[in-house]
Amino acid sequence: MANPLDQIQAPITAEMAEFEVKFRQSMQTKVLLLDKIMGYIVRRKGKQVRPMFVFLTARASAADPTAPLPEAVFRGAALIELLHTATLVHDDVVDESNYRRGFFSINALWKNKIAVLVGDYLLSRGLLLSLENDDFDLLKIVSNAVKELSEGELLQIEKARSLDITEDVYFDIIRQKTASLIASCTAVGAAASGADKATIEKARLFGEKVGMAFQIKDDLFDYGTAEIGKPVGIDIKEKKMTLPLIYALQQASWLDKRRVIYNVKNNAGRRDRVQQVIDFVKQSGGLDYAIRTMERYRDEALEILHEFPASEARNSLETLINYTIEREK
């Protein structure tokens, strides 16, 4: 069966191949241990969705969608990958996680001290890449996304202690934690291709809507909607309040709400208590509500996308949006 991402990449196949070579080169270093770790990071790269958003948006925003893309687009994609990878390496240390996408994490293989230093190194490489090429506008976009991501993580940790989270707070968290990064990809793509401020903002808002839909889809996986390699109920075990649960609690009686919150707070990884919460959410319509909300964000993203001129890149972006919310992992 053909990989749907291959079809989505069709308008930017050459750019993605060129980017991979340039990104590998940007990760090389003369420090033997560091070079070994950089090689490990490059080899276990994921689906490359972030660079795809950068290159496709750059094409869709360009005055001539068939002209060669400026070098700034490649640097923008590399900047996002470097800074995002740095945050993931640091996240694994904070979460004491031994795995990332089925591979051993950096901290699992080389311990926390080295992992923190590797994250710092990736961050500095990204900053220098922009500063050496005067890409201040791109650096501002991506740095703001990293700031938002950190704030979103801290807000989620704060709310996990009290579980007093409303829908509005949940949307703030996922806008900062997930949507800000995809928004930075689309904004960087537009900015690096030479688009005006209005087009850059339109591209940013488009990416934000996609990111919101993407995170709600990820939250739905916690309820066993597909096999993704992530254990069912992991968000509940970690006391993360996601949209299906928030909605279900809003519909519940005082007694049911108290019982469910108790199970979330005191599950201690117990499968029976986690399962009770999952069953409660399903029976209360929490999954259906989350799916409707996800589809609303998708539709808003498509509406913005269709303001861009028709092109192969725009078609691929539309397919990519649908892929992000129809994926099974």
Short mmCIF file of C-alpha atoms in Angstrom, two decimals:
data_model
loop_
_atom_site.label_atom_id
_atom_site.label_comp_id
_atom_site.label_asym_id
_atom_site.label_seq_id
_atom_site.Cartn_x
_atom_site.Cartn_y
_atom_site.Cartn_z
CA MET A 1 0.00 0.00 0.00
CA ALA A 2 1.39 3.41 -1.00
CA ASN A 3 2.44 5.77 1.77
CA PRO A 4 0.06 8.78 1.70
CA LEU A 5 2.95 11.04 2.70
CA ASP A 6 4.75 10.21 -0.57
CA GLN A 7 1.83 11.65 -2.54
CA ILE A 8 1.66 14.71 -0.27
CA GLN A 9 5.39 15.35 -0.79
CA ALA A 10 5.14 15.20 -4.60
CA PRO A 11 5.39 19.00 -5.23
CA ILE A 12 8.42 19.27 -2.91
CA THR A 13 10.23 15.92 -3.43
CA ALA A 14 13.44 17.58 -4.64
CA GLU A 15 13.39 20.13 -1.80
CA MET A 16 12.87 17.46 0.87
CA ALA A 17 15.78 15.39 -0.51
CA GLU A 18 18.01 18.49 -0.60
CA PHE A 19 16.91 19.45 2.91
CA GLU A 20 17.82 16.04 4.31
CA VAL A 21 21.39 16.35 2.97
CA LYS A 22 21.76 19.92 4.29
CA PHE A 23 20.29 19.03 7.67
CA ARG A 24 22.65 16.07 8.10
CA GLN A 25 25.57 18.37 7.28
CA SER A 26 24.36 20.96 9.80
CA MET A 27 24.41 18.29 12.53
CA GLN A 28 28.05 17.28 11.99
CA THR A 29 30.59 18.22 14.67
CA LYS A 30 34.27 17.56 15.44
CA VAL A 31 33.50 16.30 18.97
CA LEU A 32 33.37 12.51 18.58
CA LEU A 33 30.74 11.79 21.28
CA LEU A 34 28.53 14.64 20.09
CA ASP A 35 28.86 13.56 16.45
CA LYS A 36 27.79 10.04 17.42
CA ILE A 37 24.70 11.37 19.21
CA MET A 38 23.84 13.73 16.32
CA GLY A 39 24.03 10.75 13.95
CA TYR A 40 21.66 8.82 16.21
CA ILE A 41 19.17 11.72 16.24
CA VAL A 42 19.23 12.07 12.44
CA ARG A 43 18.75 8.32 11.86
CA ARG A 44 15.62 8.12 14.01
CA LYS A 45 13.82 11.07 12.46
CA GLY A 46 10.05 10.73 12.15
CA LYS A 47 7.70 11.43 9.26
CA GLN A 48 9.24 14.86 8.55
CA VAL A 49 5.82 16.52 8.80
CA ARG A 50 7.28 19.80 10.11
CA PRO A 51 9.64 20.39 7.14
CA MET A 52 6.79 19.39 4.81
CA PHE A 53 4.62 22.16 6.27
CA VAL A 54 7.48 24.64 5.80
CA PHE A 55 8.18 23.74 2.15
CA LEU A 56 4.55 23.33 1.07
CA THR A 57 3.54 26.65 2.65
CA ALA A 58 6.55 28.34 1.05
CA ARG A 59 5.41 27.04 -2.35
CA ALA A 60 1.77 27.97 -1.74
CA SER A 61 2.76 31.50 -0.61
CA ALA A 62 5.33 32.24 -3.32
CA ALA A 63 4.55 34.69 -6.11
CA ASP A 64 5.71 31.99 -8.54
CA PRO A 65 4.90 28.55 -7.06
CA THR A 66 7.12 26.81 -9.65
CA ALA A 67 10.29 28.90 -9.09
CA PRO A 68 13.19 27.47 -7.02
CA LEU A 69 12.71 28.18 -3.32
CA PRO A 70 15.11 30.62 -1.63
CA GLU A 71 17.86 29.22 0.62
CA ALA A 72 16.10 30.91 3.55
CA VAL A 73 13.33 28.29 3.33
CA PHE A 74 15.85 25.48 3.89
CA ARG A 75 17.41 27.38 6.80
CA GLY A 76 13.96 28.01 8.27
CA ALA A 77 13.08 24.31 8.12
CA ALA A 78 16.44 23.42 9.73
CA LEU A 79 15.94 26.03 12.46
CA ILE A 80 12.57 24.52 13.39
CA GLU A 81 13.98 20.98 13.42
CA LEU A 82 16.98 21.99 15.56
CA LEU A 83 14.99 23.94 18.15
CA HIS A 84 12.17 21.40 18.28
CA THR A 85 14.59 18.49 18.65
CA ALA A 86 16.28 20.38 21.51
CA THR A 87 12.94 20.70 23.33
CA LEU A 88 12.21 16.97 22.83
CA VAL A 89 15.61 15.95 24.24
CA HIS A 90 15.02 18.16 27.28
CA ASP A 91 11.41 16.87 27.62
CA ASP A 92 12.64 13.29 27.86
CA VAL A 93 14.94 14.29 30.72
CA VAL A 94 12.11 16.12 32.55
CA ASP A 95 9.67 13.22 31.99
CA GLU A 96 12.32 10.60 32.83
CA SER A 97 11.30 8.92 29.57
CA ASN A 98 13.44 6.11 28.19
CA TYR A 99 11.77 5.98 24.78
CA ARG A 100 10.90 8.39 21.98
CA ARG A 101 8.90 7.03 19.00
CA GLY A 102 9.92 3.46 19.79
CA PHE A 103 13.65 4.27 20.06
CA PHE A 104 15.75 4.74 23.18
CA SER A 105 15.85 8.39 24.24
CA ILE A 106 19.15 10.28 24.48
CA ASN A 107 19.00 10.29 28.29
CA ALA A 108 18.37 6.52 28.35
CA LEU A 109 21.51 5.86 26.31
CA TRP A 110 23.86 8.61 27.51
CA LYS A 111 22.32 9.76 30.85
CA ASN A 112 20.73 13.08 31.82
CA LYS A 113 23.81 15.31 31.96
CA ILE A 114 24.80 14.55 28.38
CA ALA A 115 21.17 14.79 27.19
CA VAL A 116 20.79 18.30 28.67
CA LEU A 117 24.06 19.41 27.05
CA VAL A 118 22.98 17.93 23.70
CA GLY A 119 19.71 19.87 23.92
CA ASP A 120 21.67 23.05 24.65
CA TYR A 121 23.95 22.34 21.68
CA LEU A 122 21.00 21.87 19.30
CA LEU A 123 19.48 25.11 20.56
CA SER A 124 22.71 27.03 20.00
CA ARG A 125 23.16 25.54 16.49
CA GLY A 126 19.68 26.78 15.57
CA LEU A 127 20.34 30.25 16.96
CA LEU A 128 23.69 30.54 15.16
CA LEU A 129 22.23 29.29 11.87
CA SER A 130 19.81 32.22 11.91
CA LEU A 131 22.20 34.85 13.25
CA GLU A 132 24.95 33.99 10.75
CA ASN A 133 22.50 34.48 7.88
CA ASP A 134 20.61 37.49 9.32
CA ASP A 135 17.37 35.48 9.40
CA PHE A 136 16.06 37.57 12.30
CA ASP A 137 12.43 37.37 11.17
CA LEU A 138 12.56 33.56 11.08
CA LEU A 139 14.35 33.40 14.44
CA LYS A 140 11.67 35.61 16.01
CA ILE A 141 8.88 33.33 14.75
CA VAL A 142 10.50 30.11 15.98
CA SER A 143 11.77 31.54 19.29
CA ASN A 144 8.25 32.71 20.07
CA ALA A 145 6.96 29.17 19.39
CA VAL A 146 9.53 27.67 21.80
CA LYS A 147 8.50 30.22 24.47
CA GLU A 148 4.83 29.32 23.95
CA LEU A 149 5.63 25.61 24.08
CA SER A 150 7.41 25.99 27.44
CA GLU A 151 4.58 28.09 28.88
CA GLY A 152 2.00 25.54 27.71
CA GLU A 153 3.90 22.67 29.36
CA LEU A 154 4.16 24.57 32.65
CA LEU A 155 0.47 25.55 32.54
CA GLN A 156 -0.47 21.89 32.02
CA ILE A 157 1.73 20.79 34.94
CA GLU A 158 0.14 23.47 37.15
CA LYS A 159 -3.38 22.39 36.24
CA ALA A 160 -2.60 18.67 36.66
CA ARG A 161 -2.10 19.33 40.38
CA SER A 162 -5.61 20.72 40.94
CA LEU A 163 -7.51 19.33 37.89
CA ASP A 164 -9.48 22.61 37.78
CA ILE A 165 -9.23 22.91 34.01
CA THR A 166 -11.91 24.43 31.78
CA GLU A 167 -12.26 24.12 28.01
CA ASP A 168 -10.78 27.60 27.59
CA VAL A 169 -7.69 26.68 29.61
CA TYR A 170 -7.37 23.39 27.68
CA PHE A 171 -7.44 25.26 24.36
CA ASP A 172 -4.80 27.69 25.68
CA ILE A 173 -2.58 24.74 26.64
CA ILE A 174 -2.79 22.95 23.29
CA ARG A 175 -2.47 26.20 21.33
CA GLN A 176 0.81 26.83 23.14
CA LYS A 177 2.06 23.22 23.41
CA THR A 178 1.28 21.92 19.92
CA ALA A 179 -0.37 24.44 17.64
CA SER A 180 2.33 27.09 18.12
CA LEU A 181 4.94 24.79 16.57
CA ILE A 182 2.92 23.96 13.45
CA ALA A 183 1.99 27.65 13.21
CA SER A 184 5.71 28.49 13.25
CA CYS A 185 6.30 26.01 10.39
CA THR A 186 3.69 27.64 8.16
CA ALA A 187 4.68 31.19 9.15
CA VAL A 188 8.37 30.46 8.50
CA GLY A 189 7.50 28.92 5.11
CA ALA A 190 5.60 32.05 4.09
CA ALA A 191 8.18 34.49 5.51
CA ALA A 192 11.17 32.71 3.98
CA SER A 193 9.51 32.66 0.54
CA GLY A 194 9.19 36.46 0.62
CA ALA A 195 5.47 36.81 1.43
CA ASP A 196 4.07 40.04 2.87
CA LYS A 197 3.03 40.42 6.54
CA ALA A 198 -0.65 39.76 5.88
CA THR A 199 0.13 36.49 4.08
CA ILE A 200 2.56 35.42 6.82
CA GLU A 201 -0.12 35.99 9.46
CA LYS A 202 -2.67 34.10 7.37
CA ALA A 203 -0.22 31.19 7.05
CA ARG A 204 0.46 31.28 10.80
CA LEU A 205 -3.25 31.16 11.65
CA PHE A 206 -3.73 28.29 9.20
CA GLY A 207 -0.98 26.32 10.94
CA GLU A 208 -2.44 27.07 14.35
CA LYS A 209 -5.85 25.66 13.35
CA VAL A 210 -4.17 22.51 11.97
CA GLY A 211 -2.19 22.16 15.21
CA MET A 212 -5.33 22.39 17.34
CA ALA A 213 -7.00 19.63 15.30
CA PHE A 214 -3.81 17.55 15.44
CA GLN A 215 -3.60 17.67 19.26
CA ILE A 216 -7.28 16.82 19.77
CA LYS A 217 -6.73 13.79 17.52
CA ASP A 218 -3.76 12.82 19.70
CA ASP A 219 -5.92 13.13 22.82
CA LEU A 220 -8.52 10.81 21.31
CA PHE A 221 -5.90 8.05 20.99
CA ASP A 222 -5.81 7.89 24.81
CA TYR A 223 -9.27 6.30 24.70
CA GLY A 224 -8.27 3.40 22.50
CA THR A 225 -9.37 4.80 19.14
CA ALA A 226 -6.36 3.19 17.45
CA GLU A 227 -3.13 1.34 18.11
CA ILE A 228 -0.35 3.91 18.11
CA GLY A 229 2.31 2.44 20.33
CA LYS A 230 1.13 4.75 23.12
CA PRO A 231 -0.56 2.83 25.97
CA VAL A 232 -4.28 3.55 26.28
CA GLY A 233 -5.03 5.78 29.27
CA ILE A 234 -1.51 7.23 29.54
CA ASP A 235 -2.86 10.83 29.73
CA ILE A 236 -5.25 9.80 32.51
CA LYS A 237 -2.41 8.09 34.41
CA GLU A 238 -0.40 11.33 34.10
CA LYS A 239 -3.43 13.36 35.30
CA LYS A 240 -3.67 15.29 32.02
CA MET A 241 -7.13 16.76 31.50
CA THR A 242 -7.96 16.46 27.80
CA LEU A 243 -11.05 17.62 25.91
CA PRO A 244 -13.06 14.33 26.01
CA LEU A 245 -12.72 14.19 29.82
CA ILE A 246 -13.36 17.91 30.36
CA TYR A 247 -16.58 17.73 28.34
CA ALA A 248 -17.73 14.54 30.11
CA LEU A 249 -17.20 16.14 33.54
CA GLN A 250 -19.21 19.19 32.45
CA GLN A 251 -22.19 16.89 31.79
CA ALA A 252 -21.82 14.89 35.01
CA SER A 253 -23.69 15.08 38.30
CA TRP A 254 -21.82 16.36 41.34
CA LEU A 255 -21.42 12.82 42.68
CA ASP A 256 -20.15 11.35 39.36
CA LYS A 257 -17.76 14.26 38.91
CA ARG A 258 -16.33 13.74 42.39
CA ARG A 259 -15.90 10.00 41.78
CA VAL A 260 -14.18 10.46 38.40
CA ILE A 261 -11.83 13.20 39.63
CA TYR A 262 -10.91 10.97 42.58
CA ASN A 263 -10.04 8.14 40.16
CA VAL A 264 -7.91 10.49 38.03
CA LYS A 265 -6.08 11.94 41.05
CA ASN A 266 -5.53 8.62 42.78
CA ASN A 267 -5.23 6.13 39.92
CA ALA A 268 -1.56 5.35 40.77
CA GLY A 269 -1.40 3.55 37.43
CA ARG A 270 -4.18 1.17 38.47
CA ARG A 271 -5.75 -0.25 35.32
CA ASP A 272 -9.26 -0.63 36.86
CA ARG A 273 -9.49 3.04 37.88
CA VAL A 274 -8.15 4.25 34.54
CA GLN A 275 -10.66 2.02 32.72
CA GLN A 276 -13.53 3.45 34.82
CA VAL A 277 -12.57 6.96 33.66
CA ILE A 278 -12.36 5.81 30.01
CA ASP A 279 -15.81 4.14 30.22
CA PHE A 280 -17.29 7.26 31.84
CA VAL A 281 -15.96 9.52 29.06
CA LYS A 282 -17.28 7.22 26.31
CA GLN A 283 -20.74 6.98 27.91
CA SER A 284 -20.94 10.75 28.43
CA GLY A 285 -20.36 11.64 24.75
CA GLY A 286 -16.89 13.04 25.39
CA LEU A 287 -15.35 11.35 22.35
CA ASP A 288 -18.09 12.51 19.95
CA TYR A 289 -17.77 16.07 21.24
CA ALA A 290 -13.98 16.04 20.80
CA ILE A 291 -14.31 14.66 17.26
CA ARG A 292 -16.77 17.44 16.34
CA THR A 293 -14.42 20.07 17.77
CA MET A 294 -11.45 18.59 15.88
CA GLU A 295 -13.43 18.67 12.63
CA ARG A 296 -14.41 22.30 13.26
CA TYR A 297 -10.74 23.29 13.54
CA ARG A 298 -9.99 21.30 10.38
CA ASP A 299 -12.76 23.12 8.49
CA GLU A 300 -11.50 26.52 9.70
CA ALA A 301 -7.97 25.59 8.54
CA LEU A 302 -9.28 24.57 5.10
CA GLU A 303 -11.23 27.82 4.81
CA ILE A 304 -8.02 29.83 5.39
CA LEU A 305 -6.04 27.58 3.04
CA HIS A 306 -8.49 28.17 0.21
CA GLU A 307 -7.68 31.90 0.38
CA PHE A 308 -4.28 30.99 -1.14
CA PRO A 309 -4.07 30.64 -4.95
CA ALA A 310 -4.79 27.18 -6.35
CA SER A 311 -1.60 25.13 -6.76
CA GLU A 312 -0.20 21.63 -6.31
CA ALA A 313 1.27 22.73 -2.98
CA ARG A 314 -2.13 23.93 -1.75
CA ASN A 315 -3.66 20.58 -2.75
CA SER A 316 -0.94 18.76 -0.82
CA LEU A 317 -1.52 20.93 2.24
CA GLU A 318 -5.21 20.05 2.11
CA THR A 319 -4.35 16.35 1.93
CA LEU A 320 -1.85 16.79 4.76
CA ILE A 321 -4.53 18.34 6.99
CA ASN A 322 -6.85 15.40 6.40
CA TYR A 323 -3.96 12.98 6.98
CA THR A 324 -3.20 14.53 10.39
CA ILE A 325 -6.75 13.95 11.68
CA GLU A 326 -7.44 10.62 9.94
CA ARG A 327 -4.09 9.02 10.94
CA GLU A 328 -4.15 5.86 13.02
CA LYS A 329 -0.85 6.59 14.76
#
